[in-house]
CSV table of N, CA and C in Angstrom, one decimal:
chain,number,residue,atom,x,y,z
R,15,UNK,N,17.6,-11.7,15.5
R,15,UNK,CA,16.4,-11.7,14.6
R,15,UNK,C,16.9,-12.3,13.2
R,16,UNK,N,16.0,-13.3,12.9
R,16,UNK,CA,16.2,-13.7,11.5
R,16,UNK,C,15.8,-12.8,10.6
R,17,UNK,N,16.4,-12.2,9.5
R,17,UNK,CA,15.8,-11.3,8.3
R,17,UNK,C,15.2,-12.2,7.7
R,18,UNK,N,15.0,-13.5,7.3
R,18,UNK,CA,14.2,-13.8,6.4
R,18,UNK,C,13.1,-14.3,6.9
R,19,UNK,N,12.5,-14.4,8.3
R,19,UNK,CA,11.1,-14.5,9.2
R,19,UNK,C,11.2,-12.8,9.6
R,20,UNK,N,11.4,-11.8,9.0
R,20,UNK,CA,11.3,-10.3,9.8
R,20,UNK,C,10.0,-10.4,9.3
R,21,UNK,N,9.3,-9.5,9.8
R,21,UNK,CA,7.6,-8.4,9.3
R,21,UNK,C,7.9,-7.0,9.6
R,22,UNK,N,7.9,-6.8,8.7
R,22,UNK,CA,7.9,-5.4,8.5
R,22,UNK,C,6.3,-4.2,8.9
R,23,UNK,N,6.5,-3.3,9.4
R,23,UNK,CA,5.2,-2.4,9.7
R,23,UNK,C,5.8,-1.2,8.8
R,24,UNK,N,4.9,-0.7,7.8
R,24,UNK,CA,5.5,0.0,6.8
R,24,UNK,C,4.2,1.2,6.8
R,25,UNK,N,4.6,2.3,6.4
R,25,UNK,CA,3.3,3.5,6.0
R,25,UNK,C,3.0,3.5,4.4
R,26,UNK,N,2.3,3.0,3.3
R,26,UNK,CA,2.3,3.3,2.3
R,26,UNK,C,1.1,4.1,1.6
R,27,UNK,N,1.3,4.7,1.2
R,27,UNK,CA,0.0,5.6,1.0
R,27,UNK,C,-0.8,6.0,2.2
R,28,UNK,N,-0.2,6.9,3.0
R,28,UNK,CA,-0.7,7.0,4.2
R,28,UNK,C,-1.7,5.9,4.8
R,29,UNK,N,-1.6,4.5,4.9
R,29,UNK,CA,-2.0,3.5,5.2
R,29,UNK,C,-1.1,2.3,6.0
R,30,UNK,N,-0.8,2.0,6.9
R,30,UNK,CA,-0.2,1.4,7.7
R,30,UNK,C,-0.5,-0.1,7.2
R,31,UNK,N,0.5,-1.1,7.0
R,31,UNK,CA,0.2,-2.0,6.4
R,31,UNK,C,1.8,-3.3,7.1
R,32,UNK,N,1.3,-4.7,7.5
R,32,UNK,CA,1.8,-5.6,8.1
R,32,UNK,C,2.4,-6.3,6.7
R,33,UNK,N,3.9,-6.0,6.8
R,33,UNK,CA,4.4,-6.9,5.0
R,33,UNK,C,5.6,-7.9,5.7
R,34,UNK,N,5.1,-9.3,5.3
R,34,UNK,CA,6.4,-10.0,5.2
R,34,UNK,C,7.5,-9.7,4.5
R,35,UNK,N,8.9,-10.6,5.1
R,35,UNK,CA,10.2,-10.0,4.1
R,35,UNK,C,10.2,-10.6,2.9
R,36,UNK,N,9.4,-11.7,2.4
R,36,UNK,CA,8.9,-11.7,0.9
R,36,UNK,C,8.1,-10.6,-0.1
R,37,UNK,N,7.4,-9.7,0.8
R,37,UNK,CA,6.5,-9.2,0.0
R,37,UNK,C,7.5,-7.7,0.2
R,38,UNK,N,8.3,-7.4,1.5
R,38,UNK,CA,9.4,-6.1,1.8
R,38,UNK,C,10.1,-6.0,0.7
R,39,UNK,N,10.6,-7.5,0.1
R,39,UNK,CA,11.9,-7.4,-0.9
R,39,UNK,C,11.2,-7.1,-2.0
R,40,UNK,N,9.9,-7.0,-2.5
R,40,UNK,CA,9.4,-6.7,-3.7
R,40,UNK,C,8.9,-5.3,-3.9
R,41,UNK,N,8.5,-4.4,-2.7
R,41,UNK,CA,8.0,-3.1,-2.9
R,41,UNK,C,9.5,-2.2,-3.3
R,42,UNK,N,8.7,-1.1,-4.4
R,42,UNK,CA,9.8,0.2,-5.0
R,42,UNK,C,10.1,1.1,-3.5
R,43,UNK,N,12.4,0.9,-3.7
R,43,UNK,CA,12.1,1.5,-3.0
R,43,UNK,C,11.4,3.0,-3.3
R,44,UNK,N,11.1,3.5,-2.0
R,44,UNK,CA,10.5,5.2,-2.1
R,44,UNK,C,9.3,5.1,-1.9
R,45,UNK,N,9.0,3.9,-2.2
R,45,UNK,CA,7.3,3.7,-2.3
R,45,UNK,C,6.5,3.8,-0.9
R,46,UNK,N,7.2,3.5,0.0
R,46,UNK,CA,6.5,3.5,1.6
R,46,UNK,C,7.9,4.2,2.5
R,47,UNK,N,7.3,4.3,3.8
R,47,UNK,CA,7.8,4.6,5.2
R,47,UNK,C,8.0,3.5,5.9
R,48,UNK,N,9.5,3.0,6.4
R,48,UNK,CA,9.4,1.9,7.4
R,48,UNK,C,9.2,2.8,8.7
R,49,UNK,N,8.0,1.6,9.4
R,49,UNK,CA,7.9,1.7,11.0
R,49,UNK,C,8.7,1.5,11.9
R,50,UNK,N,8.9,0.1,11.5
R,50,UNK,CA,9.1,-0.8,12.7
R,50,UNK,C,9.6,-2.3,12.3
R,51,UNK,N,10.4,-2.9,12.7
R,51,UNK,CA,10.4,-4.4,12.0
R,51,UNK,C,10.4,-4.9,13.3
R,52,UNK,N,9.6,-6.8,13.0
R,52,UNK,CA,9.4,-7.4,13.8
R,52,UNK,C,10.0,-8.7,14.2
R,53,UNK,N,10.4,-9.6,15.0
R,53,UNK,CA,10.6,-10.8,15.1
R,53,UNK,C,9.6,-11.9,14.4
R,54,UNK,N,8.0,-11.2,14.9
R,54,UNK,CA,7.1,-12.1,14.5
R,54,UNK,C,6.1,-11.3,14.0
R,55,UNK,N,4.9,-12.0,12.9
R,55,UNK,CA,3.8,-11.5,12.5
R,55,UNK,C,2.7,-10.8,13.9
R,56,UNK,N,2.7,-11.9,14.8
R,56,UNK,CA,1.9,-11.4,16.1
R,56,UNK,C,2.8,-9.6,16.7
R,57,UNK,N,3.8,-10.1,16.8
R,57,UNK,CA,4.0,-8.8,17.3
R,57,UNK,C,3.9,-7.4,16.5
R,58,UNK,N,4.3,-7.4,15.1
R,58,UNK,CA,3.8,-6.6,14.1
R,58,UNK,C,2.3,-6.2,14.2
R,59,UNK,N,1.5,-7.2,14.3
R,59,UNK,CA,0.0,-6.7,14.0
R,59,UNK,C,-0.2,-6.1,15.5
R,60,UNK,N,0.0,-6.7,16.5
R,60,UNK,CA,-0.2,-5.7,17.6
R,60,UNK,C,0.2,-4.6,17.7
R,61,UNK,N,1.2,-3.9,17.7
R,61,UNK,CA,1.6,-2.6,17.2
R,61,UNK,C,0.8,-2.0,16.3
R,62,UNK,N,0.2,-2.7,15.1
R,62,UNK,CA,-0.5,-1.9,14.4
R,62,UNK,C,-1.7,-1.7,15.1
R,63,UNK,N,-2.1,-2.7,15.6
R,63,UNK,CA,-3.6,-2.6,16.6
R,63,UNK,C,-3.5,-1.4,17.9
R,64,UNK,N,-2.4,-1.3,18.1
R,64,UNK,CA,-2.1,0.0,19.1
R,64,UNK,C,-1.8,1.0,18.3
R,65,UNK,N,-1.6,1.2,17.2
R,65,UNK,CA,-1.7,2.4,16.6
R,65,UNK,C,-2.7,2.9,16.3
R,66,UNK,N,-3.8,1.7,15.7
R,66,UNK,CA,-4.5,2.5,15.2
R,66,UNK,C,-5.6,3.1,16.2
R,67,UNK,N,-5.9,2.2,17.7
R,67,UNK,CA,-6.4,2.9,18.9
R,67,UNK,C,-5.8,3.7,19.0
R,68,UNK,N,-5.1,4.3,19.2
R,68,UNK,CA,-4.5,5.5,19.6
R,68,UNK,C,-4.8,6.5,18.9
R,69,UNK,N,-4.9,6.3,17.1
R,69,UNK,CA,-5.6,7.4,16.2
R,69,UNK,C,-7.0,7.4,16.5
R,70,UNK,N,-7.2,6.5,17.2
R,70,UNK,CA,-9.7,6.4,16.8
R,70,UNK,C,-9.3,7.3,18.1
R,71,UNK,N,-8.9,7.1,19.3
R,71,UNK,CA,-8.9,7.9,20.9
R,71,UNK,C,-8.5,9.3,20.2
R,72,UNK,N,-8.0,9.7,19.5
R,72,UNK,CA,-7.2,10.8,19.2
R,72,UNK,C,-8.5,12.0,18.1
R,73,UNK,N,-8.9,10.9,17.1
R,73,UNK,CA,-10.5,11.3,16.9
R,73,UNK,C,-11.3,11.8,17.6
R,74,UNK,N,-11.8,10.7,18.6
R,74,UNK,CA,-12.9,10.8,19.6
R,74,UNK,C,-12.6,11.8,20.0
R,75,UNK,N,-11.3,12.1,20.9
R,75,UNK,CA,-11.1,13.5,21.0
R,75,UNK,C,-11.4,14.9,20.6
R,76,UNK,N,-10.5,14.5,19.3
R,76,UNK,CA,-11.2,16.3,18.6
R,76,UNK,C,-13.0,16.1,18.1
R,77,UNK,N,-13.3,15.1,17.8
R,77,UNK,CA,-14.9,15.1,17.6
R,77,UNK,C,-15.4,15.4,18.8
R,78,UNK,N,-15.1,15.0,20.2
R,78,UNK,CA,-15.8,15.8,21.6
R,78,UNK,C,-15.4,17.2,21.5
R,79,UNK,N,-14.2,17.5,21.3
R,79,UNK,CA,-14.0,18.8,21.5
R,79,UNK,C,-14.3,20.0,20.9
R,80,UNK,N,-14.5,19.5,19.4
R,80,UNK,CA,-15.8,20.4,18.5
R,80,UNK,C,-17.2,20.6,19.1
R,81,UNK,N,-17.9,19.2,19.2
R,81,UNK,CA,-19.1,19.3,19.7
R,81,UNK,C,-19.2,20.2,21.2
R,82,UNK,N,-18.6,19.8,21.8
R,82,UNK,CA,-18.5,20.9,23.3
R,82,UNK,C,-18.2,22.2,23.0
R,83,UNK,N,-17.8,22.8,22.1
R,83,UNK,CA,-17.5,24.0,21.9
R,83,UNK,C,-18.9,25.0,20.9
R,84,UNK,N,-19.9,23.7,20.4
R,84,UNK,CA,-20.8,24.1,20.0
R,84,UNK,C,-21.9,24.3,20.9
R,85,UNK,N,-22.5,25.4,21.0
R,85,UNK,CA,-23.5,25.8,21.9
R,85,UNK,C,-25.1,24.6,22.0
R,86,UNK,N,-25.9,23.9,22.4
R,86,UNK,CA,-26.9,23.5,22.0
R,86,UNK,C,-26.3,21.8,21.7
R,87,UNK,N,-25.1,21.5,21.2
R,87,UNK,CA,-24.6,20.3,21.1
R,87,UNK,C,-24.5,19.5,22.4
R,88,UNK,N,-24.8,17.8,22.0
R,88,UNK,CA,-25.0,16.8,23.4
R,88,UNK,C,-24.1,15.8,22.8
R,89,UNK,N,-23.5,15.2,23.3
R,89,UNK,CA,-22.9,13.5,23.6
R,89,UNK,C,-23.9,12.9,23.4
């Protein structure tokens, strides 16, 4: 892996965010959570595309599971 083509997948402000290693070398550390580093920009954003389905699936979930538990409630 080249470090100066990396992408970084970082958590900042509980917000998941795709940073080149130009924009990595500029954030304070402390300021964010590293995820994941990447070879390439495609592979970084897909990871983030699979994260964030897996949080909406994870939603949908507990929003069915309230509603089903409420008497009179429909899909």
């Amino acid at each position: 892996m080249d470090i100066k083509s990396a992408w970084y997948l970082i958590v900042q402000e509980r917000i998941h965010r795709v940073v080149s290693q130009e924009q990595w070398s500029k954030l304070e550390p402390g300021s964010f959570e590293l995820h994941q580093v990447f070879d390439t920009q495609r592979d970084a954003l897909q990871e983030l595309s699979r994260l964030v389905k897996v949080s909406v699936e994870e939603v949908r979930e507990e929003v069915n599971r309230v509603a089903a538990s409420k008497p009179g409630q429909t899909r």
